[in-house]
Short mmCIF file of C-alpha atoms in Angstrom, two decimals:
data_model
loop_
_atom_site.label_atom_id
_atom_site.label_comp_id
_atom_site.label_asym_id
_atom_site.label_seq_id
_atom_site.Cartn_x
_atom_site.Cartn_y
_atom_site.Cartn_z
CA MET A 1 -0.17 -0.43 -0.05
CA ALA A 2 1.48 3.74 -0.65
CA ALA A 3 0.82 5.30 2.41
CA ALA A 4 0.67 9.38 1.77
CA ILE A 5 0.55 11.75 4.69
CA LEU A 6 -0.38 15.51 3.77
CA THR A 7 -0.37 17.83 6.55
CA PRO A 8 -2.35 21.05 5.87
CA PRO A 9 -2.72 24.24 6.89
CA THR A 10 -3.52 24.90 10.26
CA PHE A 11 -7.40 27.38 10.41
CA LEU A 12 -7.12 30.53 10.40
CA GLY A 13 -3.86 32.23 11.94
CA ARG A 14 -2.17 29.69 13.09
CA SER A 15 0.84 28.23 12.01
CA SER A 16 1.48 25.25 9.61
CA SER A 17 4.41 23.10 8.57
CA HIS A 18 3.48 21.37 5.29
CA LEU A 19 4.98 18.31 4.28
CA VAL A 20 4.31 15.11 2.33
CA ARG A 21 5.51 11.81 3.13
CA CYS A 22 4.76 9.13 0.78
CA VAL A 23 5.81 5.11 1.91
CA HIS A 24 5.30 2.35 -0.93
CA ARG A 25 3.73 -0.58 0.04
CA PRO A 26 2.77 -2.76 -2.16
CA GLY A 27 -1.62 -3.05 -2.39
CA THR A 28 -3.91 -0.49 -2.13
CA SER A 29 -4.34 2.95 -3.50
CA PRO A 30 -3.94 6.32 -1.17
CA PHE A 31 -6.99 7.64 -2.69
CA PHE A 32 -9.09 5.27 -2.80
CA HIS A 33 -10.01 2.71 0.16
CA SER A 34 -9.97 -0.15 -2.36
CA ALA A 35 -8.82 0.15 -5.50
CA VAL A 36 -5.20 -2.24 -5.82
CA VAL A 37 -2.33 0.10 -7.09
CA SER A 38 -1.29 -2.00 -9.47
CA SER A 39 2.51 -0.44 -9.66
CA ARG A 40 5.18 1.10 -8.08
CA SER A 41 4.35 4.14 -11.13
CA ASP A 42 1.18 4.22 -9.58
CA TRP A 43 2.84 5.21 -5.90
CA LEU A 44 5.09 7.81 -7.90
CA SER A 45 2.08 9.58 -9.86
CA ALA A 46 0.14 9.25 -6.53
CA CYS A 47 3.37 11.55 -4.51
CA SER A 48 3.29 13.30 -7.21
CA ILE A 49 -0.36 14.66 -7.07
CA LEU A 50 0.36 14.92 -3.67
CA SER A 51 3.03 17.51 -3.89
CA SER A 52 2.38 19.18 -6.57
CA ASN A 53 -1.03 20.03 -4.28
CA VAL A 54 1.53 21.28 -1.80
CA SER A 55 3.50 23.67 -4.18
CA SER A 56 0.47 25.32 -5.75
CA HIS A 57 -0.74 26.36 -2.12
CA GLN A 58 2.57 27.40 -0.55
CA GLN A 59 3.27 29.60 -3.49
CA GLN A 60 0.40 31.33 -3.14
CA GLU A 61 0.78 32.14 0.66
CA PRO A 62 2.89 35.81 1.89
CA PRO A 63 7.05 34.94 2.05
CA PRO A 64 8.06 34.44 5.31
CA PRO A 65 9.74 37.66 7.35
CA GLN A 66 12.92 38.04 6.75
CA ASN A 67 13.77 39.07 9.56
CA PRO A 68 13.51 34.93 12.16
CA ALA A 69 12.70 36.45 15.12
CA GLU A 70 9.88 37.89 13.57
CA ASP A 71 8.78 34.23 13.20
CA ASN A 72 9.34 32.27 16.79
CA HIS A 73 7.58 31.93 18.91
CA ASP A 74 7.87 34.13 21.70
CA LEU A 75 4.91 35.47 23.18
CA LEU A 76 6.45 37.86 25.21
CA ALA A 77 5.47 41.75 23.76
CA THR A 78 7.17 44.65 25.20
CA THR A 79 5.12 47.96 25.32
CA SER A 80 5.96 51.31 26.22
CA SER A 81 2.81 53.78 29.09
CA SER A 82 3.98 57.29 30.87
CA SER A 83 4.95 55.13 34.43
CA GLY A 84 7.41 53.46 31.83
CA SER A 85 8.02 49.78 29.93
CA MET A 86 5.89 46.99 30.92
CA MET A 87 5.76 43.17 29.86
CA ASP A 88 2.50 41.96 28.85
CA ILE A 89 1.46 38.85 27.73
CA VAL A 90 0.06 38.71 24.68
CA PRO A 91 -0.90 35.83 22.36
CA LEU A 92 0.71 35.45 19.01
CA CYS A 93 -1.31 32.51 17.24
CA LEU A 94 -4.85 32.61 18.62
CA PRO A 95 -7.06 31.32 15.29
CA GLN A 96 -9.71 34.73 14.21
CA PRO A 97 -13.31 34.76 14.38
CA LEU A 98 -14.96 32.85 11.42
CA THR A 99 -16.78 34.74 9.28
CA ILE A 100 -20.23 35.08 6.82
CA ALA A 101 -18.52 36.94 5.11
CA ASP A 102 -15.67 33.92 3.92
CA PRO A 103 -17.49 30.75 5.60
CA SER A 104 -14.21 28.73 2.64
CA LEU A 105 -11.80 28.12 5.80
CA ALA A 106 -12.34 25.53 7.13
CA PRO A 107 -10.00 24.35 9.89
CA LYS A 108 -7.51 21.57 9.47
CA HIS A 109 -8.68 17.94 8.98
CA GLY A 110 -8.48 14.83 11.38
CA SER A 111 -10.35 12.57 13.57
CA GLN A 112 -11.18 15.53 15.94
CA LEU A 113 -15.18 16.53 15.87
CA ARG A 114 -15.18 20.70 14.64
CA VAL A 115 -17.13 22.64 16.91
CA ALA A 116 -18.42 26.12 16.28
CA TYR A 117 -18.88 28.34 19.20
CA GLN A 118 -19.51 32.57 19.04
CA GLY A 119 -16.71 34.42 19.64
CA VAL A 120 -13.40 34.84 20.87
CA PRO A 121 -10.86 32.17 22.34
CA GLY A 122 -11.37 32.75 25.79
CA ALA A 123 -15.14 33.52 25.20
CA TYR A 124 -17.78 31.79 27.71
CA SER A 125 -18.90 29.47 24.77
CA GLU A 126 -15.26 28.06 24.36
CA PRO A 127 -15.82 26.15 27.69
CA ALA A 128 -19.75 25.14 26.77
CA ALA A 129 -18.32 23.42 23.73
CA ALA A 130 -15.33 21.74 25.63
CA LYS A 131 -18.54 20.19 28.20
CA ALA A 132 -20.70 19.47 25.18
CA TYR A 133 -17.47 17.74 23.08
CA PRO A 134 -14.60 17.33 25.40
CA ASN A 135 -10.80 17.49 23.35
CA CYS A 136 -13.21 18.90 20.56
CA ASP A 137 -11.58 21.15 18.30
CA ALA A 138 -13.26 24.23 18.75
CA ILE A 139 -13.70 26.99 15.88
CA PRO A 140 -14.78 30.88 16.83
CA CYS A 141 -17.02 32.28 15.10
CA ASP A 142 -17.64 36.69 14.78
CA GLN A 143 -21.69 35.62 14.83
CA PHE A 144 -24.16 33.29 15.71
CA GLU A 145 -25.34 33.28 12.31
CA ALA A 146 -21.71 32.28 11.15
CA ALA A 147 -21.51 29.71 13.74
CA PHE A 148 -25.08 28.29 11.81
CA GLN A 149 -23.71 28.18 8.82
CA ALA A 150 -20.45 26.74 9.56
CA VAL A 151 -22.28 23.68 10.17
CA GLU A 152 -24.82 24.17 7.43
CA GLN A 153 -21.97 24.39 4.68
CA TRP A 154 -19.76 21.53 6.22
CA VAL A 155 -17.23 23.50 8.05
CA ALA A 156 -17.61 22.58 11.56
CA ASP A 157 -19.41 19.20 12.31
CA ARG A 158 -22.30 20.66 15.33
CA ALA A 159 -22.05 24.09 16.73
CA VAL A 160 -22.98 25.27 20.62
CA LEU A 161 -24.91 27.96 21.23
CA PRO A 162 -26.53 30.23 23.94
CA VAL A 163 -29.79 31.00 24.63
CA GLU A 164 -31.01 31.67 27.52
CA ASN A 165 -29.41 33.07 31.16
CA SER A 166 -30.62 32.29 35.01
CA LEU A 167 -29.89 36.45 34.69
CA GLY A 168 -30.57 37.56 31.67
CA GLY A 169 -32.39 35.32 29.91
CA SER A 170 -33.35 34.20 26.56
CA ILE A 171 -31.30 35.11 23.28
CA HIS A 172 -33.15 35.73 21.46
CA ARG A 173 -31.31 36.15 18.43
CA ASN A 174 -31.13 32.25 18.97
CA TYR A 175 -34.25 31.98 19.09
CA ASP A 176 -34.80 33.54 15.44
CA LEU A 177 -31.94 31.60 14.26
CA LEU A 178 -33.55 28.52 15.20
CA LEU A 179 -36.24 29.22 12.90
CA ARG A 180 -34.72 29.86 9.88
CA HIS A 181 -32.00 27.86 9.78
CA ARG A 182 -33.08 23.43 9.26
CA LEU A 183 -30.32 22.51 12.19
CA HIS A 184 -31.89 19.74 14.57
CA ILE A 185 -31.32 20.59 18.52
CA VAL A 186 -29.09 17.01 19.99
CA GLY A 187 -28.06 17.90 23.27
CA GLU A 188 -27.77 20.66 26.01
CA VAL A 189 -24.96 21.62 28.26
CA GLN A 190 -25.31 24.54 31.01
CA LEU A 191 -22.01 25.77 31.94
CA PRO A 192 -21.65 28.23 35.63
CA VAL A 193 -20.69 31.60 34.45
CA HIS A 194 -18.25 33.97 36.11
CA HIS A 195 -17.70 37.27 35.59
CA CYS A 196 -14.56 39.10 36.22
CA LEU A 197 -13.64 42.69 35.82
CA LEU A 198 -10.62 43.19 33.80
CA ALA A 199 -7.98 45.82 32.63
CA LEU A 200 -4.55 46.36 32.05
CA PRO A 201 -1.42 45.81 33.94
CA GLY A 202 -1.70 48.51 36.60
CA VAL A 203 -4.59 50.18 36.08
CA ARG A 204 -5.90 51.14 39.21
CA ARG A 205 -10.25 51.07 39.55
CA GLU A 206 -9.52 54.44 40.12
CA GLN A 207 -8.27 55.08 36.77
CA LEU A 208 -11.61 53.58 34.89
CA THR A 209 -14.12 55.79 33.50
CA ARG A 210 -16.01 53.07 31.10
CA VAL A 211 -16.82 49.05 31.17
CA ILE A 212 -17.09 47.37 28.10
CA SER A 213 -18.77 43.62 26.93
CA HIS A 214 -21.63 41.62 25.15
CA PRO A 215 -24.92 43.06 27.12
CA GLN A 216 -25.87 40.42 28.87
CA ALA A 217 -23.06 40.70 31.21
CA LEU A 218 -23.28 44.16 31.41
CA ALA A 219 -26.84 43.15 33.04
CA GLN A 220 -25.43 40.51 34.86
CA CYS A 221 -23.33 42.67 37.10
CA GLU A 222 -25.58 46.31 36.93
CA ASP A 223 -26.07 45.28 40.45
CA THR A 224 -22.55 44.69 42.20
CA LEU A 225 -20.49 47.01 39.31
CA THR A 226 -22.70 50.10 41.55
CA ALA A 227 -21.94 48.53 45.11
CA LEU A 228 -18.38 48.86 44.03
CA GLY A 229 -18.51 52.37 43.70
CA LEU A 230 -18.33 52.61 40.26
CA THR A 231 -19.74 55.22 37.95
CA LEU A 232 -18.91 53.58 35.07
CA VAL A 233 -20.09 54.59 31.45
CA ARG A 234 -22.12 50.57 30.72
CA GLU A 235 -20.99 50.61 26.62
CA ALA A 236 -22.71 46.75 24.69
CA PHE A 237 -19.43 44.67 23.00
CA TYR A 238 -20.30 42.36 20.54
CA ASP A 239 -18.83 39.39 23.24
CA THR A 240 -17.20 39.36 26.31
CA ALA A 241 -13.70 37.99 25.70
CA GLY A 242 -13.71 40.18 23.02
CA ALA A 243 -14.11 43.49 25.11
CA ALA A 244 -10.78 42.06 26.48
CA GLU A 245 -9.40 41.56 23.48
CA TYR A 246 -9.90 44.97 22.86
CA VAL A 247 -8.88 47.03 25.71
CA SER A 248 -5.64 45.11 25.41
CA ALA A 249 -5.32 45.69 21.05
CA ASN A 250 -5.61 49.42 22.56
CA GLY A 251 -4.00 50.04 24.96
CA LEU A 252 -6.99 51.04 27.38
CA ARG A 253 -6.11 52.59 30.35
CA ASP A 254 -9.20 53.73 31.25
CA THR A 255 -11.69 51.21 30.24
CA ALA A 256 -12.64 47.57 31.74
CA ALA A 257 -13.98 44.54 30.06
CA ILE A 258 -16.35 41.90 31.84
CA ALA A 259 -14.84 38.57 30.77
CA SER A 260 -13.98 35.77 32.30
CA ALA A 261 -10.95 34.93 33.99
CA ARG A 262 -9.42 32.44 31.33
CA ALA A 263 -10.03 35.67 28.62
CA ALA A 264 -7.56 37.82 31.45
CA GLU A 265 -4.67 35.19 30.65
CA LEU A 266 -4.65 34.82 26.87
CA TYR A 267 -4.83 38.91 26.54
CA GLY A 268 -2.20 40.00 29.36
CA LEU A 269 -4.70 41.79 31.64
CA GLU A 270 -5.19 41.45 35.16
CA ILE A 271 -8.06 40.62 37.14
CA LEU A 272 -9.40 44.13 39.75
CA ALA A 273 -12.15 41.84 40.62
CA LYS A 274 -13.47 38.10 41.04
CA GLY A 275 -17.31 36.88 40.47
CA ILE A 276 -19.14 40.10 39.93
CA GLN A 277 -22.07 38.26 39.24
CA ASP A 278 -25.13 40.04 40.96
CA ASP A 279 -25.97 36.43 41.78
CA GLN A 280 -23.53 33.28 42.48
CA GLY A 281 -25.80 30.60 40.65
CA ASN A 282 -25.55 32.58 37.19
CA VAL A 283 -25.61 30.03 34.64
CA THR A 284 -25.79 30.00 30.95
CA ARG A 285 -28.04 27.17 28.57
CA PHE A 286 -26.46 26.38 26.05
CA VAL A 287 -28.09 23.85 22.71
CA MET A 288 -25.99 21.70 20.26
CA LEU A 289 -26.68 21.85 16.74
CA ALA A 290 -25.96 19.85 13.64
CA ARG A 291 -27.02 18.61 10.63
CA GLU A 292 -29.28 16.01 11.06
CA PRO A 293 -31.34 14.81 14.39
CA ILE A 294 -30.72 11.85 16.75
CA VAL A 295 -32.85 8.97 17.57
CA PRO A 296 -34.45 9.90 20.42
CA ARG A 297 -33.97 7.14 23.06
CA ALA A 298 -36.48 6.55 26.49
CA ASP A 299 -34.52 4.51 28.68
CA ARG A 300 -33.44 8.42 29.86
CA PRO A 301 -34.44 11.95 30.43
CA PHE A 302 -35.01 12.93 27.07
CA LYS A 303 -36.35 17.34 26.23
CA THR A 304 -38.16 18.15 23.69
CA SER A 305 -37.98 21.17 22.25
CA ILE A 306 -40.76 22.78 18.89
CA VAL A 307 -41.50 25.88 17.54
CA PHE A 308 -45.29 26.19 16.82
CA ALA A 309 -47.76 29.01 15.04
CA ALA A 310 -51.57 29.13 16.04
CA HIS A 311 -54.16 29.70 13.48
CA ASP A 312 -55.13 32.94 11.70
CA HIS A 313 -58.72 32.91 13.10
CA GLU A 314 -57.04 32.04 17.18
CA GLY A 315 -54.78 34.08 17.48
CA THR A 316 -53.03 34.28 21.00
CA SER A 317 -56.04 31.51 22.43
CA VAL A 318 -54.24 28.34 21.11
CA LEU A 319 -51.52 28.88 23.69
CA PHE A 320 -54.10 27.67 26.35
CA LYS A 321 -55.17 23.71 23.46
CA VAL A 322 -51.98 23.31 23.74
CA LEU A 323 -51.06 23.18 27.16
CA SER A 324 -53.43 21.85 27.76
CA ALA A 325 -52.68 18.71 25.76
CA PHE A 326 -49.50 18.32 27.10
CA ALA A 327 -50.80 19.35 30.95
CA PHE A 328 -53.30 16.24 29.98
CA ARG A 329 -50.90 13.69 29.45
CA ASP A 330 -48.47 15.05 32.81
CA ILE A 331 -45.61 16.37 30.41
CA GLY A 332 -43.91 19.10 32.70
CA LEU A 333 -42.69 22.15 30.82
CA THR A 334 -39.33 23.57 30.85
CA LYS A 335 -39.88 26.84 28.64
CA ILE A 336 -42.29 28.50 26.41
CA GLU A 337 -41.05 31.95 24.55
CA SER A 338 -42.78 33.90 22.66
CA ARG A 339 -41.99 36.28 19.32
CA PRO A 340 -43.22 38.01 16.97
CA GLN A 341 -43.67 36.59 13.27
CA ARG A 342 -41.39 38.21 10.35
CA ARG A 343 -43.99 37.80 8.23
CA ARG A 344 -47.14 39.07 9.82
CA PRO A 345 -46.02 40.76 12.80
CA ILE A 346 -49.79 42.32 13.46
CA ARG A 347 -52.91 41.16 13.76
CA GLU A 348 -56.32 43.31 12.90
CA GLU A 349 -59.17 42.27 15.29
CA GLU A 350 -62.64 44.00 15.39
CA GLN A 351 -63.65 44.95 18.57
CA ARG A 352 -67.20 43.15 20.33
CA GLY A 353 -69.56 45.41 21.87
CA VAL A 354 -69.92 47.64 19.15
CA PRO A 355 -73.06 49.08 17.39
CA GLU A 356 -73.47 48.61 13.84
CA GLU A 357 -74.77 51.95 12.89
CA GLU A 358 -70.92 52.90 14.31
CA THR A 359 -67.85 52.40 12.60
CA ARG A 360 -66.02 49.61 13.96
CA ALA A 361 -63.01 49.97 15.38
CA THR A 362 -60.41 47.33 15.20
CA ALA A 363 -57.73 46.37 17.95
CA LYS A 364 -54.06 45.61 16.64
CA ASN A 365 -52.16 43.07 18.06
CA PHE A 366 -48.75 40.64 18.11
CA ASP A 367 -49.08 37.78 15.72
CA TYR A 368 -46.90 35.32 17.48
CA THR A 369 -44.60 32.71 17.12
CA PHE A 370 -44.07 30.16 19.89
CA TYR A 371 -40.75 28.02 21.20
CA LEU A 372 -42.20 25.46 24.22
CA ASP A 373 -39.56 22.63 25.25
CA PHE A 374 -41.11 19.88 27.29
CA GLN A 375 -39.95 17.31 29.77
CA ALA A 376 -40.27 13.87 27.23
CA SER A 377 -38.87 12.06 24.44
CA LEU A 378 -40.52 11.76 21.28
CA ALA A 379 -39.84 7.79 21.69
CA GLU A 380 -42.75 8.12 24.04
CA PRO A 381 -46.44 7.45 22.90
CA ARG A 382 -47.37 10.29 25.33
CA ALA A 383 -46.08 13.09 24.07
CA GLN A 384 -47.08 11.82 20.30
CA ASN A 385 -49.92 11.98 21.10
CA ALA A 386 -49.25 15.18 22.76
CA LEU A 387 -47.66 16.55 18.96
CA ALA A 388 -50.46 15.57 17.08
CA GLU A 389 -53.16 16.73 19.25
CA VAL A 390 -50.99 20.75 19.11
CA GLN A 391 -50.86 19.76 15.36
CA GLU A 392 -54.78 20.75 15.26
CA PHE A 393 -54.41 24.00 16.65
CA THR A 394 -51.36 25.34 15.43
CA SER A 395 -51.24 26.36 11.86
CA PHE A 396 -47.53 25.68 11.83
CA LEU A 397 -45.67 23.22 13.62
CA ARG A 398 -41.95 22.03 13.24
CA VAL A 399 -39.53 19.66 16.10
CA LEU A 400 -36.28 21.31 16.74
CA GLY A 401 -35.26 18.84 18.70
CA SER A 402 -35.25 15.59 21.27
CA TYR A 403 -32.62 15.33 22.65
CA PRO A 404 -31.57 14.23 26.39
CA MET A 405 -31.35 16.24 29.05
CA ASP A 406 -28.15 17.98 30.85
CA MET A 407 -27.98 15.41 33.92
CA THR A 408 -24.28 16.74 34.75
CA PRO A 409 -24.96 17.96 38.36
CA TRP A 410 -21.92 21.47 38.91
CA THR A 411 -22.44 23.70 41.58
CA THR A 412 -22.31 27.33 41.51
CA ASP A 413 -18.52 28.05 42.27
CA SER A 414 -17.01 25.55 39.93
#
């Protein structure tokens, strides 16, 4: 068999070397697992093709830096300040987030499962992806939309995205994207979230004038920041770890970031205060998304997520009928969320009791799409019967996923 090993360039900013190693063993082809190589010449042709592919790829890459010192892996960078020089730890080889504009930049292929998450390294979604899929190849994405597209376009195998927080509530953007895309929920993880107040080394609290972070993180720390006597201007940022990276990259000595302790380590920031969330039981729930659903089972606790909309003439009154279908079968609900319908957000209704001789008044109400999670597997007959009854009351019903519940124990100080 001719064994050809090609080491591809790694994903987005990671340094890599190109190596083609060919070992000739009479037997099977390196391209087709069941094809037989008839001669040594076929093996040499295969190695030539691999070598030419690597050569063409190297020609497209920019030339290496002339100064050898620029190509080392030293993570220490010297920055100057008004008080003198100071040494900061600045990571140089962190992967850049995947964007919607260019989703074709796939990570290296291998045996590891590729899992997309929103944010930059150090974001809370990164340990959530590691908890959901240990030893996975985590792929950062700059937006939630990019994470959905990464799975749909086979750049990633899974995505792990937040849907709700115990303090900040639902992440509405991801609920809208669940309806817009055709991915399936195949699992969930719950992760305790511990916020830290981060700033450049040597910066004191009284020097700060503003704090930046994700809107959810700012809301989760509002009371604690006030209790610390910090009258800071709150500014929203797209990501918690991204805020830490922004403070570090721009040398902002008047700005703090709310992010994780890992973000402080990655971007060379100091922790001014730990555990600044208003509630120590601050937990975020993440869902695991895949292109194909999993087979429901009845031998362990399962949760099922659905989304539905009412008939035109029923409006929100259908909600009572839907809830009755589950209550009658003793199926517990864990989540209910309503979102205005995008195509027809407003519905007009005639007011009852208005005299006929007068102009009939109309009430303008929102038309909603409802998201609902219930504790049962689609493998159970009671869940199947409940959905069959719900379908009679709704104009649209879709199962987002039937998946195992996260039963992993955790503590608020873990």
